[in-house]
Amino acid sequence: MSDIHIRCAGLSDIERVLEFWREAAEGTSVSDDHDGVARLVGTDPEALLLAERDGLIAGSVIAGFDGWRCHLYRLAVHPAHRRQGIGTALLAAAEERFARLGGRRMDAMVLQDNVRAHAAWQATGYRPQEEWRRWVKPLAG
Ligand SMILES: CC(C)(COP(=O)(O)OP(=O)(O)OC[C@H]1O[C@@H](n2cnc3c(N)ncnc32)[C@H](O)[C@@H]1OP(=O)(O)O)[C@@H](O)C(=O)NCCC(=O)NCCS
């Protein structure tokens, strides 16, 4: 783990991040494109955290704080680097950021059948809230 470096992503990382997500992330997001990530980084330059090993992206998480809630998205570790604590280290870095900003509780959307992810979230102290469901409506483009 001492060879893992966690830093904030910048605009120049976008294409590499998208490529990394295609390989490592679970599913896709409506914002998974150049404009989507550029908007994130432009709005909050400290939200997208990358874990690097030997200059290559080994993991990512988006630690988004809107002044009210702390949301985690796109937690992903490259298949070749899993079970080495990188996911845990990224969540710890996100937690540090949220604490600095005055956040109070973190949340993540986790697919019901993503059992591997359940184990990882659980191991770092997260628990499901069964009484909630996400309600969504797309914005007309
Ligand atoms: C989920 C994910 C980010 C975990 O990353 P990671 O770097 O492998 O996680 P860590 O090494 O920090 O694991 C911490 C603990 O979580 C649990 N855990 C992680 N992966 C696990 C697995 N495949 N099976 C069982 N437990 C697991 C273990 O308790 C582990 O501790 P241990 O290795 O000492 O037993 C990674 O598997 C991944 O990228 N998955 C695909 C994308 C994804 O599903 N992201 C989550 C979206 S909600």
mmCIF file of C-alpha atoms and ligand atoms in Angstrom:
data_model
loop_
_atom_site.group_PDB
_atom_site.id
_atom_site.type_symbol
_atom_site.label_atom_id
_atom_site.label_comp_id
_atom_site.label_asym_id
_atom_site.label_seq_id
_atom_site.Cartn_x
_atom_site.Cartn_y
_atom_site.Cartn_z
ATOM 1 C CA MET A 1 0.000 0.000 0.000
ATOM 2 C CA SER A 2 2.948 2.349 0.476
ATOM 3 C CA ASP A 3 3.229 2.511 -3.321
ATOM 4 C CA ILE A 4 -0.335 3.831 -3.646
ATOM 5 C CA HIS A 5 -0.752 7.552 -4.092
ATOM 6 C CA ILE A 6 -4.195 9.150 -3.739
ATOM 7 C CA ARG A 7 -4.812 12.489 -5.422
ATOM 8 C CA CYS A 8 -7.583 14.612 -6.909
ATOM 9 C CA ALA A 9 -8.232 14.160 -10.625
ATOM 10 C CA GLY A 10 -7.949 17.102 -13.010
ATOM 11 C CA LEU A 11 -9.313 17.839 -16.466
ATOM 12 C CA SER A 12 -6.303 16.171 -18.095
ATOM 13 C CA ASP A 13 -7.224 12.845 -16.433
ATOM 14 C CA ILE A 14 -10.702 12.553 -17.931
ATOM 15 C CA GLU A 15 -10.041 10.164 -20.806
ATOM 16 C CA ARG A 16 -7.915 7.867 -18.626
ATOM 17 C CA VAL A 17 -10.599 7.877 -15.946
ATOM 18 C CA LEU A 18 -13.306 6.927 -18.451
ATOM 19 C CA GLU A 19 -11.135 4.112 -19.759
ATOM 20 C CA PHE A 20 -10.445 2.960 -16.199
ATOM 21 C CA TRP A 21 -14.169 2.899 -15.388
ATOM 22 C CA ARG A 22 -14.901 0.815 -18.490
ATOM 23 C CA GLU A 23 -12.505 -1.809 -17.126
ATOM 24 C CA ALA A 24 -13.045 -1.561 -13.385
ATOM 25 C CA ALA A 25 -16.390 -0.010 -12.459
ATOM 26 C CA GLU A 26 -19.714 -1.730 -11.956
ATOM 27 C CA GLY A 27 -22.257 -0.705 -14.595
ATOM 28 C CA THR A 28 -22.422 2.735 -16.152
ATOM 29 C CA SER A 29 -23.690 6.142 -15.093
ATOM 30 C CA VAL A 30 -25.674 8.733 -17.042
ATOM 31 C CA SER A 31 -22.677 11.053 -16.539
ATOM 32 C CA ASP A 32 -20.023 8.641 -17.870
ATOM 33 C CA ASP A 33 -18.688 10.777 -20.659
ATOM 34 C CA HIS A 34 -16.173 13.565 -21.178
ATOM 35 C CA ASP A 35 -18.672 16.370 -20.516
ATOM 36 C CA GLY A 36 -20.048 14.615 -17.446
ATOM 37 C CA VAL A 37 -16.657 14.209 -15.782
ATOM 38 C CA ALA A 38 -15.502 17.682 -16.891
ATOM 39 C CA ARG A 39 -18.588 19.154 -15.228
ATOM 40 C CA LEU A 40 -17.837 17.280 -12.017
ATOM 41 C CA VAL A 41 -14.184 18.355 -11.906
ATOM 42 C CA GLY A 42 -15.076 21.923 -12.917
ATOM 43 C CA THR A 43 -17.761 22.173 -10.233
ATOM 44 C CA ASP A 44 -15.733 20.562 -7.476
ATOM 45 C CA PRO A 45 -12.045 20.033 -8.296
ATOM 46 C CA GLU A 46 -11.550 17.908 -5.152
ATOM 47 C CA ALA A 47 -14.423 15.474 -5.643
ATOM 48 C CA LEU A 48 -12.883 12.852 -7.901
ATOM 49 C CA LEU A 49 -10.179 10.935 -6.066
ATOM 50 C CA LEU A 50 -7.780 8.609 -7.868
ATOM 51 C CA ALA A 51 -5.490 5.980 -6.403
ATOM 52 C CA GLU A 52 -2.388 5.579 -8.547
ATOM 53 C CA ARG A 53 0.235 2.876 -8.595
ATOM 54 C CA ASP A 54 3.302 3.336 -10.812
ATOM 55 C CA GLY A 55 1.566 6.244 -12.521
ATOM 56 C CA LEU A 56 -1.457 4.155 -13.535
ATOM 57 C CA ILE A 57 -4.970 4.472 -12.158
ATOM 58 C CA ALA A 58 -5.626 1.606 -9.739
ATOM 59 C CA GLY A 59 -8.784 2.951 -8.121
ATOM 60 C CA SER A 60 -11.306 5.770 -7.980
ATOM 61 C CA VAL A 61 -14.082 7.241 -5.921
ATOM 62 C CA ILE A 62 -16.186 10.366 -6.260
ATOM 63 C CA ALA A 63 -16.612 12.076 -2.900
ATOM 64 C CA GLY A 64 -19.348 14.600 -3.610
ATOM 65 C CA PHE A 65 -20.450 17.136 -0.979
ATOM 66 C CA ASP A 66 -23.229 19.568 -1.822
ATOM 67 C CA GLY A 67 -23.218 21.383 1.510
ATOM 68 C CA TRP A 68 -25.900 19.073 2.838
ATOM 69 C CA ARG A 69 -25.053 15.450 2.137
ATOM 70 C CA CYS A 70 -21.953 13.403 1.427
ATOM 71 C CA HIS A 71 -22.441 11.143 -1.572
ATOM 72 C CA LEU A 72 -20.040 8.489 -2.795
ATOM 73 C CA TYR A 73 -20.037 7.354 -6.391
ATOM 74 C CA ARG A 74 -17.851 5.345 -8.725
ATOM 75 C CA LEU A 75 -15.914 3.414 -6.116
ATOM 76 C CA ALA A 76 -13.846 1.079 -8.281
ATOM 77 C CA VAL A 77 -10.542 -0.747 -8.075
ATOM 78 C CA HIS A 78 -8.836 -2.291 -11.076
ATOM 79 C CA PRO A 79 -9.340 -6.088 -11.097
ATOM 80 C CA ALA A 80 -5.567 -6.641 -10.903
ATOM 81 C CA HIS A 81 -5.294 -4.605 -7.688
ATOM 82 C CA ARG A 82 -8.276 -5.794 -5.665
ATOM 83 C CA ARG A 83 -8.179 -7.111 -2.081
ATOM 84 C CA GLN A 84 -5.117 -5.017 -1.256
ATOM 85 C CA GLY A 85 -6.876 -2.300 0.695
ATOM 86 C CA ILE A 86 -7.126 0.273 -2.104
ATOM 87 C CA GLY A 87 -10.916 0.552 -1.880
ATOM 88 C CA THR A 88 -10.624 1.014 1.865
ATOM 89 C CA ALA A 89 -7.920 3.673 1.413
ATOM 90 C CA LEU A 90 -10.072 5.577 -1.094
ATOM 91 C CA LEU A 91 -13.033 5.540 1.276
ATOM 92 C CA ALA A 92 -10.792 6.768 4.101
ATOM 93 C CA ALA A 93 -9.610 9.653 1.883
ATOM 94 C CA ALA A 94 -13.226 10.486 1.006
ATOM 95 C CA GLU A 95 -14.147 10.398 4.674
ATOM 96 C CA GLU A 96 -11.296 12.783 5.528
ATOM 97 C CA ARG A 97 -12.541 15.191 2.887
ATOM 98 C CA PHE A 98 -16.127 15.067 4.135
ATOM 99 C CA ALA A 99 -15.024 15.550 7.741
ATOM 100 C CA ARG A 100 -12.966 18.586 6.717
ATOM 101 C CA LEU A 101 -16.017 20.068 4.987
ATOM 102 C CA GLY A 102 -18.310 19.491 7.949
ATOM 103 C CA GLY A 103 -20.248 16.553 6.515
ATOM 104 C CA ARG A 104 -22.150 14.321 8.888
ATOM 105 C CA ARG A 105 -22.997 11.063 7.154
ATOM 106 C CA MET A 106 -21.944 9.383 3.948
ATOM 107 C CA ASP A 107 -24.057 7.388 1.572
ATOM 108 C CA ALA A 108 -23.652 5.309 -1.548
ATOM 109 C CA MET A 109 -26.000 3.699 -4.026
ATOM 110 C CA VAL A 110 -25.164 0.024 -4.225
ATOM 111 C CA LEU A 111 -26.870 -2.435 -6.550
ATOM 112 C CA GLN A 112 -28.764 -5.124 -4.685
ATOM 113 C CA ASP A 113 -27.038 -7.938 -6.540
ATOM 114 C CA ASN A 114 -23.508 -6.514 -6.297
ATOM 115 C CA VAL A 115 -22.626 -8.855 -3.458
ATOM 116 C CA ARG A 116 -18.872 -8.261 -3.699
ATOM 117 C CA ALA A 117 -19.447 -4.556 -3.191
ATOM 118 C CA HIS A 118 -21.729 -5.240 -0.224
ATOM 119 C CA ALA A 119 -18.829 -7.002 1.486
ATOM 120 C CA ALA A 120 -16.500 -4.078 0.817
ATOM 121 C CA TRP A 121 -18.971 -1.445 2.050
ATOM 122 C CA GLN A 122 -19.795 -3.541 5.081
ATOM 123 C CA ALA A 123 -16.116 -4.028 5.921
ATOM 124 C CA THR A 124 -15.656 -0.259 6.039
ATOM 125 C CA GLY A 125 -18.650 0.367 8.303
ATOM 126 C CA TYR A 126 -21.554 1.015 5.886
ATOM 127 C CA ARG A 127 -24.971 -0.565 6.412
ATOM 128 C CA PRO A 128 -27.995 -0.666 4.071
ATOM 129 C CA GLN A 129 -31.080 1.389 4.891
ATOM 130 C CA GLU A 130 -33.828 -0.981 3.771
ATOM 131 C CA GLU A 131 -36.620 1.553 4.313
ATOM 132 C CA TRP A 132 -35.415 3.863 1.494
ATOM 133 C CA ARG A 133 -35.724 3.631 -2.263
ATOM 134 C CA ARG A 134 -34.213 5.915 -4.853
ATOM 135 C CA TRP A 135 -36.775 7.907 -6.853
ATOM 136 C CA VAL A 136 -35.545 9.288 -10.158
ATOM 137 C CA LYS A 137 -36.640 11.402 -13.118
ATOM 138 C CA PRO A 138 -34.364 12.156 -16.084
ATOM 139 C CA LEU A 139 -33.958 15.801 -17.096
ATOM 140 C CA ALA A 140 -35.166 16.331 -20.644
ATOM 141 C CA GLY A 141 -32.041 16.935 -22.780
HETATM 142 C C1 LIG B 1 -15.783 -3.188 -4.362
HETATM 143 C C2 LIG B 1 -14.323 -2.856 -4.665
HETATM 144 C C3 LIG B 1 -14.195 -1.355 -4.924
HETATM 145 C C4 LIG B 1 -13.465 -3.227 -3.428
HETATM 146 O O1 LIG B 1 -12.151 -2.735 -3.637
HETATM 147 P P1 LIG B 1 -10.875 -3.441 -2.965
HETATM 148 O O2 LIG B 1 -9.724 -2.547 -3.118
HETATM 149 O O3 LIG B 1 -10.746 -4.828 -3.507
HETATM 150 O O4 LIG B 1 -11.332 -3.518 -1.438
HETATM 151 P P2 LIG B 1 -10.384 -3.714 -0.180
HETATM 152 O O5 LIG B 1 -9.160 -4.468 -0.561
HETATM 153 O O6 LIG B 1 -10.193 -2.402 0.480
HETATM 154 O O7 LIG B 1 -11.298 -4.662 0.711
HETATM 155 C C5 LIG B 1 -11.662 -4.321 2.050
HETATM 156 C C6 LIG B 1 -12.506 -5.439 2.629
HETATM 157 O O8 LIG B 1 -13.757 -5.527 1.940
HETATM 158 C C7 LIG B 1 -14.159 -6.899 1.849
HETATM 159 N N1 LIG B 1 -14.119 -7.320 0.441
HETATM 160 C C8 LIG B 1 -13.654 -6.617 -0.626
HETATM 161 N N2 LIG B 1 -13.802 -7.330 -1.766
HETATM 162 C C9 LIG B 1 -14.370 -8.492 -1.416
HETATM 163 C C10 LIG B 1 -14.767 -9.639 -2.151
HETATM 164 N N3 LIG B 1 -14.585 -9.733 -3.487
HETATM 165 N N4 LIG B 1 -15.324 -10.685 -1.469
HETATM 166 C C11 LIG B 1 -15.488 -10.619 -0.133
HETATM 167 N N5 LIG B 1 -15.114 -9.542 0.630
HETATM 168 C C12 LIG B 1 -14.584 -8.507 -0.013
HETATM 169 C C13 LIG B 1 -13.133 -7.691 2.646
HETATM 170 O O9 LIG B 1 -13.575 -7.738 4.000
HETATM 171 C C14 LIG B 1 -11.904 -6.817 2.495
HETATM 172 O O10 LIG B 1 -10.941 -7.018 3.519
HETATM 173 P P3 LIG B 1 -9.895 -8.252 3.364
HETATM 174 O O11 LIG B 1 -9.326 -8.209 1.968
HETATM 175 O O12 LIG B 1 -8.874 -7.943 4.423
HETATM 176 O O13 LIG B 1 -10.687 -9.500 3.623
HETATM 177 C C15 LIG B 1 -13.810 -3.677 -5.887
HETATM 178 O O14 LIG B 1 -14.137 -5.042 -5.709
HETATM 179 C C16 LIG B 1 -14.406 -3.229 -7.209
HETATM 180 O O15 LIG B 1 -13.887 -2.316 -7.849
HETATM 181 N N6 LIG B 1 -15.496 -3.845 -7.642
HETATM 182 C C17 LIG B 1 -16.143 -3.499 -8.920
HETATM 183 C C18 LIG B 1 -16.778 -2.120 -8.857
HETATM 184 C C19 LIG B 1 -17.830 -2.044 -7.767
HETATM 185 O O16 LIG B 1 -18.649 -2.942 -7.601
HETATM 186 N N7 LIG B 1 -17.802 -0.914 -7.026
HETATM 187 C C20 LIG B 1 -18.767 -0.641 -5.986
HETATM 188 C C21 LIG B 1 -19.946 0.062 -6.564
HETATM 189 S S1 LIG B 1 -21.180 0.360 -5.338
#
